[in-house]
Amino acid sequence: MTPSWALPCARSCARASDAVDAAGQVRRVARALWGRTVQTTVQVGEPRDDARSVLTLDALTDPVLHLPAGVGPQGDLPLAMAAHVAAHLRFGGNPQARRGLKPVQQVLLAVLEDARVEWLAMQALPGLRAVWWPFHADAAALQGAGFEALLARLSAQLLDPAHEDPHAWVARVRRMFFELDGRSLALKTPAQVREAASLLGNDIGQMRLPFNARTYSVHARYRDDNSHLWIPDDALPPSDVPLQADAVPPTDEASSASPQPIPTEPDAVHAEWDHRIGRYRPRWCSVYGGAPPPGPSAWAPGALVSGERRLARRLAGIGGALRRSGARAVDGDELHPAALVDSALDLRSLRTPDPRIHRRSWRPMPPLAVLLLLDASASTEGNGGGEVLARIQRTAATASLALQRLGHRCGLWAFSSQGRHRIDMPCLQHWDEPLPAMARLRGAGSTRVGAALRHALHLSAQDARDHPGWRRVVVLLTDGEPHDVDVHDPAYLPADLQRAAREARAQGVAVRALVFAPGELGPLARALGAGHVRRCDTPAGLPRAMAHLLAPVR
Amino acid sequence: MVADPLADWRITREPFYQPVGHEIAAFDAARTARLPLLLKGPTGCGKTRFVEHMAWRLQLPLITVACHEDLSAGDLAGRWLLDAQGTHWMDGPLAQAVRHGGLCYLDEFMEARADTTVLLHPLADTRRVLSLERHGELLRAHPDFQLVVSYNPGYQGLHREMKPSTRQRFVALGFDYPDPPVEAGIVQREGQAAPGLAAQLVQLAIRTRRLRDEGLEEGASTRMLVHAALLAHAGLSPMEAALQAIAEPLSDDPELGAALRALVRASF
């Protein structure tokens, strides 16, 4: 089960949803085979028959396999790709220098190395031969005589020793690759492979077979281009395969205008409480909605799974008020008085009594509709790294997943302000939607939290009209106290927040706050009540803090 | 009064159990000290079999209750029933074990409703009493009474977490899938499998367990491997057997299902 947000760069792959599924499938299987983590993504551009995967290795991150565009999840191709890349990661050696090998020898080395890691993989997973063979069968049958055709025939020959290719050179490589028994591996190490490639390359030179390294692409579709076998060489021209990471995202309607069009009309204008005059200032704060700005994905696929699991388990233990069922049941904790009377009557009048004489009691957790309100002001950006905001965002996403898993409704909005005329509240996840792929938020502006809370109440009330009967909660995720550029009285915004919290209580909406380090509990605790505010300093503390905040919501 | 009210719950034939550590000695010690025991571990790794084996070894009747989300304190303690003569009290499985002396095993205890926990507290500490409130009886535990509960900490289901006040009354034994050679031995014996097939099945199970990080609730258990081996023994090809006993039952999710089938396909 991979939620849609777990897919890498979902935005640029949106047009090729099949490829996205294939990427997830390749990632899952490759990881499961030998426990080596690999991330997958899809190359940009139109599908091409000769496009091959590219595996990029970086010491700091997981290896990334860039799949060619247009790979579907059907058939054996994802499994073949996953098993091949997993075999490279499990059995491959370190990248080698290209120096000392001619292009022909380099290509030969790659073919032999592919065969070597696949042979080792098949020792543990004998089913792989049947998975890989169909991608080689055509080359084996066609028996072309050019160098590239010979390489394809050689790959088929080395994959299946039982297949006997009549070509003399292929037979010679076969004798080098396998031991005398024709099955066991002779070229056991990358160094032996390099030596053999160097030797065999000379044969090809003598056979005067032409070879164009620029147009060459590995025959079997599931194999990668093997660029990861080599130490990156700056002297070489860069690869012309446009990888996701450094490519310009495709321009479609959603992202064509680089600066987001600024909505001219606010979504809502809310009043604000001025404690100095003891009155509301009507139509004072303008709130703008919209979508968050696009950007690279905020977290690696699958990164939230374990946190979500822990939180859901913790929240599942929250019970609501004790309820006694009025219904009669065959078994239960206590006898149903009316059923007993009926039963006694039945017995005296010689009728068979109804066996349902018990009733049950239970404590169901009330269904919650939780609006998570994320503080995306400049202070959460921290020392430029955006560390606090990243934690807030991950926490909110984890909470949303866990709440939805438990059957609650959940929506996510971020907020930041630049004075009372401009309070931005982009919607990150609308009610009931599955959590979308989320770009990392950038903190900017200030924290006019009272106005944000009023707008959250407004959004919650809107949802309540369509979905009555849910217990409404707003959870504020923030790093500190209210602040805005056009307010100079330090008591003004806290007083307004206190007032907004009172409005929430009057509307039957519970307001809770989760405060992230280095924020202080004080100002929020004064406004919302000490029991309604909790610190959340580490991800591990989230389940406890959330359970504490949501448990008394009845 | 019947001579042995728990006669039906006695185990006469030795259930096969392959010890993987010192769990038998640990159980014996807990038994001697009359301490309640908590078994933690993933499903299908041998917790229930271990308890059966220990009940046989200690010559104790074994009352097993498979807990579920509707199981309440009344289901364990007992309740009033109605018959032609009026109401009469019937002990629940826990009360029976406490009254007559037996091993009461509450399987997947955290699945049961929260009120069951309260029932266990006085029983699991030095008081060793069960309060049958509705019957107006304070039942003192028989000297042979032994409480064992199991739960699965990794299970993604929506059950509760164990509270410290409950947790700290128990001594605990952690279970996990056995090491590959031991697990293969179990599959070989219980599933009547050839050594090669048993080893392949165990490797497949290890691969499915890695899918936990992708959202799979649990990887293939030892029990599933035994099932696959039995299907293969009954004539299916290893791949069909593994699909039927492992890949298909493990998940209904289309993506995880595809990954599981791919793993099976690669393995045989």
Tab-separated table of N, CA and C in Angstrom, chain A residues 1-3 21 25 27-29 31-35 76 79 124-128 130-131 302 305 308-310 312-314 316-317 331-335 340 343-344 347 357-358 360-362 405-406, chain B residues 70-75 79-84 87 113 115 134 153-161 200 206-208 210-217 253 255-256 258-259 262-263 265-268:
chain	number	residue	atom	x	y	z
A	1	MET	N	0.842	-1.175	0.000
A	1	MET	CA	0.000	0.000	0.000
A	1	MET	C	0.881	1.230	0.000
A	2	THR	N	0.968	1.917	-1.086
A	2	THR	CA	1.767	3.125	-1.133
A	2	THR	C	0.847	4.294	-1.373
A	3	PRO	N	0.722	5.158	-0.380
A	3	PRO	CA	-0.121	6.325	-0.620
A	3	PRO	C	0.480	7.151	-1.735
A	21	ASP	N	3.360	3.814	-11.118
A	21	ASP	CA	3.084	2.544	-10.473
A	21	ASP	C	4.250	1.580	-10.659
A	25	GLN	N	6.579	-0.270	-7.842
A	25	GLN	CA	6.719	-1.723	-7.851
A	25	GLN	C	8.198	-2.123	-7.876
A	27	ARG	N	10.684	-0.353	-6.839
A	27	ARG	CA	11.294	0.006	-5.563
A	27	ARG	C	10.992	-1.055	-4.493
A	28	ARG	N	9.725	-1.454	-4.412
A	28	ARG	CA	9.334	-2.424	-3.383
A	28	ARG	C	10.058	-3.751	-3.565
A	29	VAL	N	10.050	-4.243	-4.805
A	29	VAL	CA	10.631	-5.566	-5.031
A	29	VAL	C	12.157	-5.521	-4.853
A	31	ARG	N	13.930	-3.642	-3.035
A	31	ARG	CA	14.240	-3.525	-1.619
A	31	ARG	C	14.061	-4.870	-0.923
A	32	ALA	N	12.970	-5.563	-1.250
A	32	ALA	CA	12.647	-6.802	-0.543
A	32	ALA	C	13.650	-7.908	-0.872
A	33	LEU	N	14.218	-7.890	-2.083
A	33	LEU	CA	15.043	-9.028	-2.499
A	33	LEU	C	16.264	-9.193	-1.607
A	34	TRP	N	17.038	-8.127	-1.425
A	34	TRP	CA	18.222	-8.263	-0.565
A	34	TRP	C	18.307	-7.197	0.510
A	35	GLY	N	17.216	-6.487	0.713
A	35	GLY	CA	17.216	-5.510	1.792
A	35	GLY	C	18.030	-4.264	1.490
A	76	ASP	N	6.289	-8.752	-16.620
A	76	ASP	CA	7.439	-9.056	-15.795
A	76	ASP	C	8.492	-7.954	-15.792
A	79	LEU	N	9.541	-6.510	-12.357
A	79	LEU	CA	10.274	-7.502	-11.566
A	79	LEU	C	11.676	-7.704	-12.135
A	124	ALA	N	20.457	-17.694	-5.617
A	124	ALA	CA	19.497	-17.598	-4.519
A	124	ALA	C	18.058	-17.628	-5.028
A	125	LEU	N	17.845	-17.124	-6.218
A	125	LEU	CA	16.483	-16.962	-6.739
A	125	LEU	C	16.392	-17.608	-8.118
A	126	PRO	N	16.264	-18.917	-8.169
A	126	PRO	CA	16.294	-19.606	-9.455
A	126	PRO	C	15.163	-19.197	-10.400
A	127	GLY	N	14.084	-18.605	-9.849
A	127	GLY	CA	12.980	-18.205	-10.728
A	127	GLY	C	13.341	-17.049	-11.641
A	128	LEU	N	14.454	-16.361	-11.338
A	128	LEU	CA	14.779	-15.165	-12.110
A	128	LEU	C	15.152	-15.474	-13.555
A	130	ALA	N	13.779	-17.477	-15.646
A	130	ALA	CA	12.559	-17.458	-16.459
A	130	ALA	C	12.021	-16.042	-16.615
A	131	VAL	N	12.294	-15.185	-15.626
A	131	VAL	CA	11.823	-13.800	-15.711
A	131	VAL	C	12.653	-13.024	-16.723
A	302	GLY	N	7.543	6.367	1.709
A	302	GLY	CA	7.517	5.392	2.804
A	302	GLY	C	8.078	5.916	4.109
A	305	VAL	N	5.615	5.834	7.265
A	305	VAL	CA	4.841	4.634	7.577
A	305	VAL	C	4.939	4.252	9.051
A	308	GLU	N	3.322	6.779	11.464
A	308	GLU	CA	1.871	6.717	11.349
A	308	GLU	C	1.333	5.518	12.112
A	309	ARG	N	2.042	4.407	11.975
A	309	ARG	CA	1.624	3.173	12.637
A	309	ARG	C	1.591	3.363	14.156
A	310	ARG	N	2.669	3.969	14.669
A	310	ARG	CA	2.742	4.183	16.120
A	310	ARG	C	1.632	5.100	16.588
A	312	ALA	N	-1.267	5.808	15.117
A	312	ALA	CA	-2.601	5.226	14.976
A	312	ALA	C	-2.867	4.265	16.130
A	313	ARG	N	-1.846	3.498	16.498
A	313	ARG	CA	-2.045	2.534	17.572
A	313	ARG	C	-2.344	3.244	18.880
A	314	ARG	N	-1.627	4.355	19.089
A	314	ARG	CA	-1.835	5.090	20.326
A	314	ARG	C	-3.227	5.713	20.335
A	316	ALA	N	-5.825	4.816	18.786
A	316	ALA	CA	-6.907	3.828	18.793
A	316	ALA	C	-7.332	3.499	20.211
A	317	GLY	N	-6.434	3.719	21.169
A	317	GLY	CA	-6.756	3.371	22.549
A	317	GLY	C	-7.610	4.401	23.250
A	331	ASP	N	-25.399	-12.346	24.113
A	331	ASP	CA	-24.493	-12.249	25.250
A	331	ASP	C	-24.064	-10.809	25.438
A	332	GLY	N	-23.603	-10.501	26.624
A	332	GLY	CA	-23.243	-9.137	26.939
A	332	GLY	C	-22.808	-9.080	28.377
A	333	ASP	N	-22.511	-7.873	28.837
A	333	ASP	CA	-21.960	-7.765	30.180
A	333	ASP	C	-23.031	-7.776	31.254
A	334	GLU	N	-24.190	-7.335	30.898
A	334	GLU	CA	-25.211	-7.317	31.935
A	334	GLU	C	-26.550	-7.769	31.352
A	335	LEU	N	-27.449	-8.149	32.270
A	335	LEU	CA	-28.769	-8.600	31.823
A	335	LEU	C	-29.605	-7.388	31.401
A	340	LEU	N	-35.627	-9.672	30.604
A	340	LEU	CA	-35.832	-10.676	31.650
A	340	LEU	C	-37.313	-10.837	31.960
A	343	SER	N	-38.908	-12.637	29.229
A	343	SER	CA	-38.500	-14.032	29.252
A	343	SER	C	-39.285	-14.811	30.302
A	344	ALA	N	-39.462	-14.206	31.486
A	344	ALA	CA	-40.219	-14.859	32.555
A	344	ALA	C	-41.668	-15.085	32.118
A	347	LEU	N	-41.796	-17.979	29.753
A	347	LEU	CA	-41.640	-19.278	30.419
A	347	LEU	C	-42.951	-19.698	31.089
A	357	ILE	N	-31.152	-11.851	26.098
A	357	ILE	CA	-31.523	-11.238	27.365
A	357	ILE	C	-30.431	-10.342	27.928
A	358	HIS	N	-29.344	-10.132	27.171
A	358	HIS	CA	-28.253	-9.296	27.671
A	358	HIS	C	-28.213	-7.958	26.941
A	360	ARG	N	-25.084	-4.854	25.961
A	360	ARG	CA	-23.641	-4.598	25.953
A	360	ARG	C	-23.395	-3.113	26.203
A	361	SER	N	-22.206	-2.847	26.698
A	361	SER	CA	-21.801	-1.458	26.833
A	361	SER	C	-20.422	-1.318	26.207
A	362	TRP	N	-20.115	-0.168	25.713
A	362	TRP	CA	-18.796	0.026	25.090
A	362	TRP	C	-18.431	1.501	25.092
A	405	ARG	N	-6.706	6.793	8.943
A	405	ARG	CA	-6.718	5.332	9.079
A	405	ARG	C	-7.739	4.905	10.129
A	406	LEU	N	-7.894	5.735	11.163
A	406	LEU	CA	-8.833	5.392	12.231
A	406	LEU	C	-10.262	5.812	11.890
B	70	ASP	N	-14.459	-7.530	20.524
B	70	ASP	CA	-15.735	-7.542	21.246
B	70	ASP	C	-15.648	-8.280	22.567
B	71	LEU	N	-14.469	-8.822	22.870
B	71	LEU	CA	-14.347	-9.624	24.088
B	71	LEU	C	-14.324	-8.693	25.300
B	72	SER	N	-15.275	-8.879	26.215
B	72	SER	CA	-15.374	-7.977	27.360
B	72	SER	C	-15.023	-8.732	28.625
B	73	ALA	N	-14.969	-7.981	29.712
B	73	ALA	CA	-14.648	-8.585	31.001
B	73	ALA	C	-15.642	-9.701	31.324
B	74	GLY	N	-16.910	-9.475	30.988
B	74	GLY	CA	-17.927	-10.481	31.269
B	74	GLY	C	-17.665	-11.789	30.536
B	75	ASP	N	-17.143	-11.682	29.326
B	75	ASP	CA	-16.849	-12.897	28.558
B	75	ASP	C	-15.765	-13.724	29.235
B	79	ARG	N	-21.004	-14.943	33.544
B	79	ARG	CA	-22.212	-14.129	33.531
B	79	ARG	C	-23.404	-14.950	34.009
B	80	TRP	N	-24.443	-14.235	34.299
B	80	TRP	CA	-25.686	-14.884	34.677
B	80	TRP	C	-26.402	-15.380	33.429
B	81	LEU	N	-26.897	-16.589	33.522
B	81	LEU	CA	-27.703	-17.121	32.429
B	81	LEU	C	-29.094	-17.409	32.963
B	82	LEU	N	-29.994	-17.575	32.054
B	82	LEU	CA	-31.381	-17.764	32.435
B	82	LEU	C	-31.821	-19.151	32.009
B	83	ASP	N	-32.442	-19.885	32.919
B	83	ASP	CA	-33.071	-21.131	32.477
B	83	ASP	C	-34.438	-21.251	33.150
B	84	ALA	N	-35.055	-22.385	33.068
B	84	ALA	CA	-36.428	-22.533	33.558
B	84	ALA	C	-36.514	-22.253	35.058
B	87	THR	N	-32.221	-17.566	37.161
B	87	THR	CA	-30.870	-17.261	36.699
B	87	THR	C	-29.873	-18.176	37.395
B	113	ARG	N	-11.347	-5.823	24.735
B	113	ARG	CA	-11.762	-4.489	25.158
B	113	ARG	C	-11.060	-4.070	26.435
B	115	ASP	N	-11.897	-2.995	29.294
B	115	ASP	CA	-12.328	-3.372	30.651
B	115	ASP	C	-11.742	-4.718	31.091
B	134	ARG	N	-20.257	-9.298	39.607
B	134	ARG	CA	-21.679	-9.573	39.365
B	134	ARG	C	-22.163	-10.783	40.142
B	153	PRO	N	3.457	-6.805	19.308
B	153	PRO	CA	3.739	-5.369	19.338
B	153	PRO	C	3.854	-4.754	17.948
B	154	GLY	N	4.179	-5.557	16.948
B	154	GLY	CA	4.385	-4.981	15.624
B	154	GLY	C	3.115	-4.883	14.822
B	155	TYR	N	2.073	-5.503	15.282
B	155	TYR	CA	0.856	-5.604	14.497
B	155	TYR	C	0.266	-4.229	14.248
B	156	GLN	N	-0.090	-4.007	13.006
B	156	GLN	CA	-0.530	-2.686	12.610
B	156	GLN	C	-1.993	-2.450	12.950
B	157	GLY	N	-2.662	-3.471	13.425
B	157	GLY	CA	-4.082	-3.363	13.711
B	157	GLY	C	-4.342	-2.230	14.691
B	158	LEU	N	-5.587	-1.949	14.895
B	158	LEU	CA	-5.906	-0.746	15.633
B	158	LEU	C	-6.181	-1.044	17.097
B	159	HIS	N	-5.487	-2.010	17.647
B	159	HIS	CA	-5.737	-2.284	19.059
B	159	HIS	C	-4.970	-1.288	19.918
B	160	ARG	N	-5.241	-1.385	21.218
B	160	ARG	CA	-4.651	-0.431	22.152
B	160	ARG	C	-3.188	-0.752	22.410
B	161	GLU	N	-2.528	0.191	23.037
B	161	GLU	CA	-1.197	-0.094	23.569
B	161	GLU	C	-1.360	-0.557	25.003
B	200	GLN	N	14.439	-22.526	0.844
B	200	GLN	CA	13.947	-21.522	-0.113
B	200	GLN	C	12.737	-20.770	0.449
B	206	ILE	N	11.814	-14.194	4.558
B	206	ILE	CA	12.653	-13.058	4.963
B	206	ILE	C	12.429	-11.898	4.004
B	207	ARG	N	12.269	-12.213	2.719
B	207	ARG	CA	12.056	-11.141	1.735
B	207	ARG	C	10.697	-10.475	1.948
B	208	THR	N	9.670	-11.282	2.236
B	208	THR	CA	8.353	-10.649	2.454
B	208	THR	C	8.391	-9.783	3.711
B	210	ARG	N	10.640	-7.882	4.644
B	210	ARG	CA	11.205	-6.563	4.320
B	210	ARG	C	10.140	-5.620	3.772
B	211	LEU	N	9.010	-6.150	3.338
B	211	LEU	CA	7.953	-5.288	2.795
B	211	LEU	C	7.194	-4.567	3.898
B	212	ARG	N	7.535	-4.860	5.141
B	212	ARG	CA	6.872	-4.152	6.248
B	212	ARG	C	7.057	-2.652	6.116
B	213	ASP	N	8.237	-2.241	5.666
B	213	ASP	CA	8.484	-0.803	5.533
B	213	ASP	C	7.677	-0.193	4.394
B	214	GLU	N	7.097	-1.027	3.583
B	214	GLU	CA	6.278	-0.518	2.480
B	214	GLU	C	4.801	-0.593	2.842
B	215	GLY	N	4.510	-0.944	4.078
B	215	GLY	CA	3.128	-0.930	4.525
B	215	GLY	C	2.506	-2.301	4.720
B	216	LEU	N	3.258	-3.367	4.474
B	216	LEU	CA	2.707	-4.702	4.736
B	216	LEU	C	2.614	-4.880	6.253
B	217	GLU	N	1.468	-5.395	6.728
B	217	GLU	CA	1.290	-5.473	8.179
B	217	GLU	C	2.281	-6.437	8.811
B	253	ASP	N	-3.936	-5.686	-0.780
B	253	ASP	CA	-3.568	-4.467	-1.465
B	253	ASP	C	-2.979	-4.812	-2.833
B	255	GLU	N	-0.911	-3.301	-4.882
B	255	GLU	CA	0.522	-3.061	-5.084
B	255	GLU	C	1.370	-4.040	-4.292
B	256	LEU	N	0.990	-4.236	-3.031
B	256	LEU	CA	1.761	-5.186	-2.229
B	256	LEU	C	1.576	-6.596	-2.759
B	258	ALA	N	1.152	-7.433	-5.842
B	258	ALA	CA	2.020	-7.587	-7.017
B	258	ALA	C	3.459	-7.815	-6.581
B	259	ALA	N	3.892	-7.081	-5.554
B	259	ALA	CA	5.272	-7.247	-5.073
B	259	ALA	C	5.466	-8.650	-4.496
B	262	ALA	N	5.663	-11.140	-7.226
B	262	ALA	CA	6.961	-11.030	-7.906
B	262	ALA	C	8.038	-11.760	-7.098
B	263	LEU	N	7.981	-11.620	-5.777
B	263	LEU	CA	8.990	-12.284	-4.944
B	263	LEU	C	8.870	-13.805	-5.062
B	265	ARG	N	7.647	-15.402	-7.614
B	265	ARG	CA	8.068	-15.780	-8.964
B	265	ARG	C	9.592	-15.829	-9.058
B	266	ALA	N	10.239	-14.873	-8.423
B	266	ALA	CA	11.705	-14.857	-8.479
B	266	ALA	C	12.308	-16.025	-7.706
B	267	SER	N	11.575	-16.530	-6.724
B	267	SER	CA	12.181	-17.500	-5.811
B	267	SER	C	12.194	-18.923	-6.334
B	268	PHE	N	11.268	-19.272	-7.243
B	268	PHE	CA	11.175	-20.684	-7.642
B	268	PHE	C	11.314	-20.865	-9.152
